[in-house]
Coordinates of C-alpha atoms and ligand atoms in Angstrom, one line a residue:
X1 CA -4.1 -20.0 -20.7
X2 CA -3.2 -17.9 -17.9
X3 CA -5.0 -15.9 -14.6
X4 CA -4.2 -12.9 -13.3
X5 CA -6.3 -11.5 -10.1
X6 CA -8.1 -8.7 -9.3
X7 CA -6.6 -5.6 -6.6
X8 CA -7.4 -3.5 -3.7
X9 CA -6.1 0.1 -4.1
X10 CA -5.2 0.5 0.0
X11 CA -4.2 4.4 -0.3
X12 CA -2.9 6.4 -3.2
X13 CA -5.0 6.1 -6.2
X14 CA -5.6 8.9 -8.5
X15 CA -2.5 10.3 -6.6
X16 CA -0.4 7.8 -7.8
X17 CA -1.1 9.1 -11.7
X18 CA 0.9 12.4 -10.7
X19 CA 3.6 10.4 -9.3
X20 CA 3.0 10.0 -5.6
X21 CA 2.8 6.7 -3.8
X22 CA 0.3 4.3 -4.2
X23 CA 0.0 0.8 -1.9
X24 CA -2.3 -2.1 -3.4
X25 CA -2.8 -5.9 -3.5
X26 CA -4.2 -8.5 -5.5
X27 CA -7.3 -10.1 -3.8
X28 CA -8.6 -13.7 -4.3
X29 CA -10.9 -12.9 -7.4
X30 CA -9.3 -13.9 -10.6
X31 CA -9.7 -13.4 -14.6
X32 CA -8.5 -16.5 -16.4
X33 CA -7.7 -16.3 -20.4
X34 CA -7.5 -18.7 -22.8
X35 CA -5.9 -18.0 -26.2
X36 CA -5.7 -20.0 -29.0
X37 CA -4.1 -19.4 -32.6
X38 CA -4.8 -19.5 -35.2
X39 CA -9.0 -18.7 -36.7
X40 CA -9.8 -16.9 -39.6
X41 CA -11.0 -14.0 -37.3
X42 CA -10.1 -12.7 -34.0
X43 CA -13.0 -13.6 -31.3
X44 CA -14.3 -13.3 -28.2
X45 CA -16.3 -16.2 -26.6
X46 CA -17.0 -16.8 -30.1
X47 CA -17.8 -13.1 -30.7
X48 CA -16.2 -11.5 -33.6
X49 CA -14.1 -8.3 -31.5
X50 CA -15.0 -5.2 -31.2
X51 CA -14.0 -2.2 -29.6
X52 CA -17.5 -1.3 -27.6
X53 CA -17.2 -4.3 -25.6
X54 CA -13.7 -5.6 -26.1
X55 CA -11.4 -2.6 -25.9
X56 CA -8.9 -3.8 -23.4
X57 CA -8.7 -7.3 -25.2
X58 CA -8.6 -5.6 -29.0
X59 CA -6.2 -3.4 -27.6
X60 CA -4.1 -6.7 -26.6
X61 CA -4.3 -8.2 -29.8
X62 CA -3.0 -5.2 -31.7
X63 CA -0.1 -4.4 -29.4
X64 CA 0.9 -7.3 -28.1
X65 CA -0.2 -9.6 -30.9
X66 CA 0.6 -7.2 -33.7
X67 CA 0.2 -10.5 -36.3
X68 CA -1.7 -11.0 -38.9
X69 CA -2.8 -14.6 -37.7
X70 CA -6.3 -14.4 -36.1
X71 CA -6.9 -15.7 -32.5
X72 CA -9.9 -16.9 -30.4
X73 CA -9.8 -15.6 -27.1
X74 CA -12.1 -17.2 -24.1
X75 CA -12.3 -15.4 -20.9
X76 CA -13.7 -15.9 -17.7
X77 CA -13.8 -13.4 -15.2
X78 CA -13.7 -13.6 -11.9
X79 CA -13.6 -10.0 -11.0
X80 CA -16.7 -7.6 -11.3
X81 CA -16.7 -5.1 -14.2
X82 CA -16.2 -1.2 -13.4
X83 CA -16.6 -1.9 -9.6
X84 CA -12.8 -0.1 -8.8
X85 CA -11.3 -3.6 -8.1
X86 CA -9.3 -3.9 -10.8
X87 CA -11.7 -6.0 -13.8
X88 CA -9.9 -4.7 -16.3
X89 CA -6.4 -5.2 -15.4
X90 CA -7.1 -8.7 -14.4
X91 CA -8.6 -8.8 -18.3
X92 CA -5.0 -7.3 -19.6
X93 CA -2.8 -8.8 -17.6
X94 CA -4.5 -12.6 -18.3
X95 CA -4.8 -11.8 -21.7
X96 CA -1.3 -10.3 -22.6
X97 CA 0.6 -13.1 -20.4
X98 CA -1.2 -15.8 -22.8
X99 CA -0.5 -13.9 -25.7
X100 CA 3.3 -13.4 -24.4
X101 CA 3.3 -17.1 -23.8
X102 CA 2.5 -18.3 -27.5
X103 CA 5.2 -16.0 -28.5
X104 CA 7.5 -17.8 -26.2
X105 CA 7.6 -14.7 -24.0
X106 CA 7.3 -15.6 -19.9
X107 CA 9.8 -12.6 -17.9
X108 CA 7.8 -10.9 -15.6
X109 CA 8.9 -7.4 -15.8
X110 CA 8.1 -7.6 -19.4
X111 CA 4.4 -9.0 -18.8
X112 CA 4.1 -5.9 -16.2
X113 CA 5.2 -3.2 -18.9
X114 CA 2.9 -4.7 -22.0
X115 CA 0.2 -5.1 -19.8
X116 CA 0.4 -1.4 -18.6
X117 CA 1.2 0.0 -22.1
X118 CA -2.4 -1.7 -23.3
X119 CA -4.2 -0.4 -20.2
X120 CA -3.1 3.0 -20.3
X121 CA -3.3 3.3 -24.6
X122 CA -7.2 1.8 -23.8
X123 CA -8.2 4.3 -21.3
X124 CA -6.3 7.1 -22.5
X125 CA -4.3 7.8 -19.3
X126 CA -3.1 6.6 -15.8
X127 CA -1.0 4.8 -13.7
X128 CA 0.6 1.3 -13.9
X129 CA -0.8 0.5 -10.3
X130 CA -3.7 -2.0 -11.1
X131 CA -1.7 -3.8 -14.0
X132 CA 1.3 -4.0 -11.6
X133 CA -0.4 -5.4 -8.6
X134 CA -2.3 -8.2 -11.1
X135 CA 1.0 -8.9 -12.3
X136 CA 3.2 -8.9 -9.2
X137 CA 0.5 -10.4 -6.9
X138 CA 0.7 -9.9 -2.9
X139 CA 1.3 -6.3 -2.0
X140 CA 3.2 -3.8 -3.6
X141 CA 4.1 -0.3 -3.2
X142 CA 4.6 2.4 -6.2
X143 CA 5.3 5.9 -7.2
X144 CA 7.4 7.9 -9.7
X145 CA 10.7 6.7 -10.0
X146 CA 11.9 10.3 -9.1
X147 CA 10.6 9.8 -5.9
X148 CA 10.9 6.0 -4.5
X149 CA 9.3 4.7 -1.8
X150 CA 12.2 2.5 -1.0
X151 CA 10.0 0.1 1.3
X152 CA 10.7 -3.0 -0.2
X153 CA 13.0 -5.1 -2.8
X154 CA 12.8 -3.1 -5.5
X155 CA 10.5 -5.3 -8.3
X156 CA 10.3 -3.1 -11.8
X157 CA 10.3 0.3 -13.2
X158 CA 7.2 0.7 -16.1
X159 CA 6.9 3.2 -17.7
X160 CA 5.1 5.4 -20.8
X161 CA 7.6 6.4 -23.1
X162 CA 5.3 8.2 -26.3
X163 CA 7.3 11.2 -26.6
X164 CA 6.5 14.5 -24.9
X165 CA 4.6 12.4 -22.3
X166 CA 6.9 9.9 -21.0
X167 CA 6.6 8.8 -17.3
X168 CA 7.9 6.1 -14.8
X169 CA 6.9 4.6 -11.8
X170 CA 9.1 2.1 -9.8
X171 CA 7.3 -1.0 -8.0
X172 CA 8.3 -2.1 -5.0
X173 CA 7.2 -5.2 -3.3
X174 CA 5.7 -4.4 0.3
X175 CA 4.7 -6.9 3.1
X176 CA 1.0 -7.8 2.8
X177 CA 0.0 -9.8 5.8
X178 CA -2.7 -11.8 5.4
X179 CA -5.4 -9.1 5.4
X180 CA -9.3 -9.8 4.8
X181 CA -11.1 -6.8 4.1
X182 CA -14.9 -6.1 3.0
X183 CA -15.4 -4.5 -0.2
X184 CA -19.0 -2.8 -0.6
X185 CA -20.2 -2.9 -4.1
X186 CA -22.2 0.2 -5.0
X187 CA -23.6 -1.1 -8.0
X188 CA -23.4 2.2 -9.9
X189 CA -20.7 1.2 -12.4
X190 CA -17.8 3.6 -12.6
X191 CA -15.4 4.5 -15.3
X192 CA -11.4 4.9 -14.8
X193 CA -11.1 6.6 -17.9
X194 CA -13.6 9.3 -16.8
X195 CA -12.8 9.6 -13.4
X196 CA -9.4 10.2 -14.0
X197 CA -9.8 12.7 -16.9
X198 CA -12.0 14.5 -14.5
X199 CA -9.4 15.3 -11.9
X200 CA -6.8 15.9 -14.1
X201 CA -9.2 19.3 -15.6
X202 CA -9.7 19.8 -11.4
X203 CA -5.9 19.9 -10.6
X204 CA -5.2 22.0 -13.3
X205 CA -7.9 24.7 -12.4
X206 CA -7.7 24.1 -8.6
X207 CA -5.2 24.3 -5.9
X208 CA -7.1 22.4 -3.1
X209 CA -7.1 19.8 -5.6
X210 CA -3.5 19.3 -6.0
X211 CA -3.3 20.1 -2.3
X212 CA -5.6 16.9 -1.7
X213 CA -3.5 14.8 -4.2
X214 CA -0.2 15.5 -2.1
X215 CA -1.7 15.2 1.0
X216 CA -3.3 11.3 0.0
X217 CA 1.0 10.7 -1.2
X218 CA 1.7 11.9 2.6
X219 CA -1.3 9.4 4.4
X220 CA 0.3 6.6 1.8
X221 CA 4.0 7.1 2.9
X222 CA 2.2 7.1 7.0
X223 CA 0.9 3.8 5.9
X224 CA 3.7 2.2 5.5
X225 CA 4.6 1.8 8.7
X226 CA 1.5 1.1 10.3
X227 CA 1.0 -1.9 7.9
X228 CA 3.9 -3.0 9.0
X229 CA 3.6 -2.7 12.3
X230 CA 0.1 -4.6 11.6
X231 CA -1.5 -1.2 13.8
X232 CA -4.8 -1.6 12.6
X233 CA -6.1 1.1 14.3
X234 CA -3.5 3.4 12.4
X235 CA -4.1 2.2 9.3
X236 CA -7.6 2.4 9.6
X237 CA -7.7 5.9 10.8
X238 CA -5.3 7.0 7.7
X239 CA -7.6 5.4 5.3
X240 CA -10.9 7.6 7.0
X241 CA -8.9 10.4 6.2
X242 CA -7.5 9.3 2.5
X243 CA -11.6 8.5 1.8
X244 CA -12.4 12.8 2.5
X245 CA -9.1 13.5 0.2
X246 CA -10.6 11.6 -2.2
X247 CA -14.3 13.3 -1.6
X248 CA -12.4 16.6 -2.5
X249 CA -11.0 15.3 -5.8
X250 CA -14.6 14.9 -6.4
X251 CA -14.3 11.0 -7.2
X252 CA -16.8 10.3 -4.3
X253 CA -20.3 9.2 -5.6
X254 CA -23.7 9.6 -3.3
X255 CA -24.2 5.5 -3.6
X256 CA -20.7 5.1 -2.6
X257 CA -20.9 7.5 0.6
X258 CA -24.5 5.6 1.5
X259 CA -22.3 2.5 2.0
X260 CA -19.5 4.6 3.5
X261 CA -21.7 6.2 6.4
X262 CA -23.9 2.7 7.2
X263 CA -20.2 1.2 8.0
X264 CA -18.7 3.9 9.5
X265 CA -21.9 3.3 12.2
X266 CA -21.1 -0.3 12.4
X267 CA -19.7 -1.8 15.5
X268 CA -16.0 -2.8 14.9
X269 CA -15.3 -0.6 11.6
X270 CA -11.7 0.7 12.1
X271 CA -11.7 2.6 8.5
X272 CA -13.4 2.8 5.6
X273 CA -12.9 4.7 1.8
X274 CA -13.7 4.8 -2.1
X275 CA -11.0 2.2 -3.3
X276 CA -10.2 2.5 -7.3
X277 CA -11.1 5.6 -9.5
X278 CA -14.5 6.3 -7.8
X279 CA -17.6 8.2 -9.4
X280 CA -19.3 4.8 -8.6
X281 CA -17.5 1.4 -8.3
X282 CA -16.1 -0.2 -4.7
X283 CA -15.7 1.2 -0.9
X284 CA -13.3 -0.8 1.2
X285 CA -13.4 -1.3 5.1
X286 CA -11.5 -2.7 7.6
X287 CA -13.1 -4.2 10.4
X288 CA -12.8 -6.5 13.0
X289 CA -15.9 -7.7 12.7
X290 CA -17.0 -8.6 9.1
X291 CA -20.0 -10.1 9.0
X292 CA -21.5 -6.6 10.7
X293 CA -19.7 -4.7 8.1
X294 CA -21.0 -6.7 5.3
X295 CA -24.7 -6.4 6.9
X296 CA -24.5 -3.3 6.9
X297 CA -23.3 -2.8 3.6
X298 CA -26.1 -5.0 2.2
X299 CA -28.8 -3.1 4.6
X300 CA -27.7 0.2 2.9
X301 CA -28.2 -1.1 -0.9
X302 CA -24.8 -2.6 -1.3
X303 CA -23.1 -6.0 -2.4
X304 CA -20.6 -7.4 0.3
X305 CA -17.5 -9.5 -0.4
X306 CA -14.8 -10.2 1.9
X307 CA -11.5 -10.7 -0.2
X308 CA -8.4 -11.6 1.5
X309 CA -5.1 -9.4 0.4
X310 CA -2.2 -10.6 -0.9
X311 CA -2.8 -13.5 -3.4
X312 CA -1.0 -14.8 -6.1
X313 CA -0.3 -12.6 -9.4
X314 CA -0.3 -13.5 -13.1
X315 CA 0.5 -17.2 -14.1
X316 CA 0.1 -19.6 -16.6
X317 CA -2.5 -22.3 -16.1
X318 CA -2.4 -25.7 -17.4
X319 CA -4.7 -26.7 -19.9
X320 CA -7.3 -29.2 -19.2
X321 CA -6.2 -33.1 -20.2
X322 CA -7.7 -33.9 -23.6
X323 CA -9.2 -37.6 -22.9
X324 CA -7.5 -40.0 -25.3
Ligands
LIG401 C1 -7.7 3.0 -10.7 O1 -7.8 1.7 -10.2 C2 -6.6 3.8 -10.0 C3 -6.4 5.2 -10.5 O2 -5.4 5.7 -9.7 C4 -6.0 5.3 -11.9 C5 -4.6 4.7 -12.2 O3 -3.8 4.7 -11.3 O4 -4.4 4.3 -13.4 C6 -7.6 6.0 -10.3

């Protein structure tokens, strides 16, 4: 059994697929996965798998797994599904750390590059950034290993080595202080795999598009600093302007910017933007007053959850006692 949590994509996503920085954290919602070996047929919560509605965890099985031995798989999630805050990578990570596990596999590093392999062959593109930060836990920095960050101790390079398309990032660990932040829920579920095959066709027909991605790299590397330095007001103002970057990449959806616009009025907002993939999903705010942001989120249609920054990542949980 093990539990991997979700993540909070702070600057850089979408950006962080072309190989510029990228700074996220796990939050305190978490995806726990049971596996168990050996059925007659690979299930689900009892459900015989299938690809519409267990890609991620099929995916698992026949990379990770890649025996003929059947196994029944339990999972309870913790995260919400297509929301931007990482569901899915909390799902892969959980699942491929117990599947490691009854192999006899534990190393970290390795856990991070399986994991990322079965996201990335499931959605058919992107970057290691929500699988790392589920698997690393607390705060991480990443980007292409041609061009490191260098902000922290250096954790693991992952990387995509199919020929003709390989690519590495490296992951770096980055101070996370203890950070609350109130993630808006638009309700309009959005998908990664659409969202980022739809700026990839953008960036290769438009040049303020790959202006916008560079641009979100520079406001990531200008974060650095001021998250550090714990200046809110900095961060916050970097993060309004990464949120109208990520308007022009066209991942901004009208439910999302409803919640965006109802903060941005509330008293003690300091910034606000899409976090995740976008076209639907989660915004993020930082505020010094909460409990306004997240009425405010709720009074414009939205769900409100504070989440603090910088939990645990992936681990193995101990099995419940079996009563004599
Ligand atoms: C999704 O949470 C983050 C994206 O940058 C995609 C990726 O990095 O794989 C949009």
């Amino acid at each position: 059994m093990a539990s991997a949590p979700g993540k909070v994509i702070l600057f850089g996503e979408h950006a962080v697929v072309y190989g510029h920085p990228a700074i996220a954290a796990a939050t305190d919602q978490r995806t726990v996965v049971e596996v168990d070996c050996c059925g007659d047929r690979t299930t689900v919560n009892g459900f015989r798998i299938h690809d519409r509605f267990h890609s991620y965890l099929l995916t698992s099985v026949e990379r990770v797994w890649k025996r003929p031995d059947a196994v029944r798989i339990q999972t309870e999630g913790g995260v919400p599904s297509a929301s931007g805050t990482g569901s899915s990578a909390a799902l892969t990570v959980a699942c491929v750390a117990a599947l490691r596990r009854l192999q006899g596999h534990e190393d970290i590093p390795g856990l991070a590059q399986a994991a990322f392999e079965v996201e990335r062959a499931t959605q058919g593109g992107g970057s290691p950034t929500d699988t790392s930060t589920s698997t690393a836990g607390g705060g991480i920095a990443i980007s292409s290993s041609l061009d490191p960050p260098k902000v922290g101790e250096r954790l693991w390079d992952v990387g995509w080595h199919v020929p003709g398309e390989e690519r590495s990032w490296t992951v770096e660990r980055i101070d996370m202080p203890p950070l609350t932040v109130v993630l808006g829920n638009s309700g309009v579920k959005g998908r990664t795999d659409e969202q980022v095959a739809k700026v990839a066709n953008a960036a290769k027909k438009n040049a303020v598009v790959r202006d916008s991605l560079a641009e979100i790299g520079a406001l990531t590397r200008e974060a650095v600093p001021a998250l550090r330095k714990k200046d809110w007001a900095a961060v916050g103002a970097l993060m309004d302007k990464a949120h109208s970057r990520l308007h022009t990449l066209g991942v901004n959806h009208p439910a999302v910017e409803t919640l965006i616009q109802a903060v941005r009025a509330a008293p003690g907002t300091l910034g606000c933007k899409i976090t995740g993939a976008g076209g639907g999903g989660s915004m993020v705010v930082l505020t010094d007053r909460p409990a306004v942001a997240a009425k405010a989120i709720e009074a414009a249609g939205g769900t409100a959850y504070g989440v603090t920054l910088g939990s645990p990542g992936a681990r193995l949980e101990k099995m419940a006692a079996v009563e004599p």
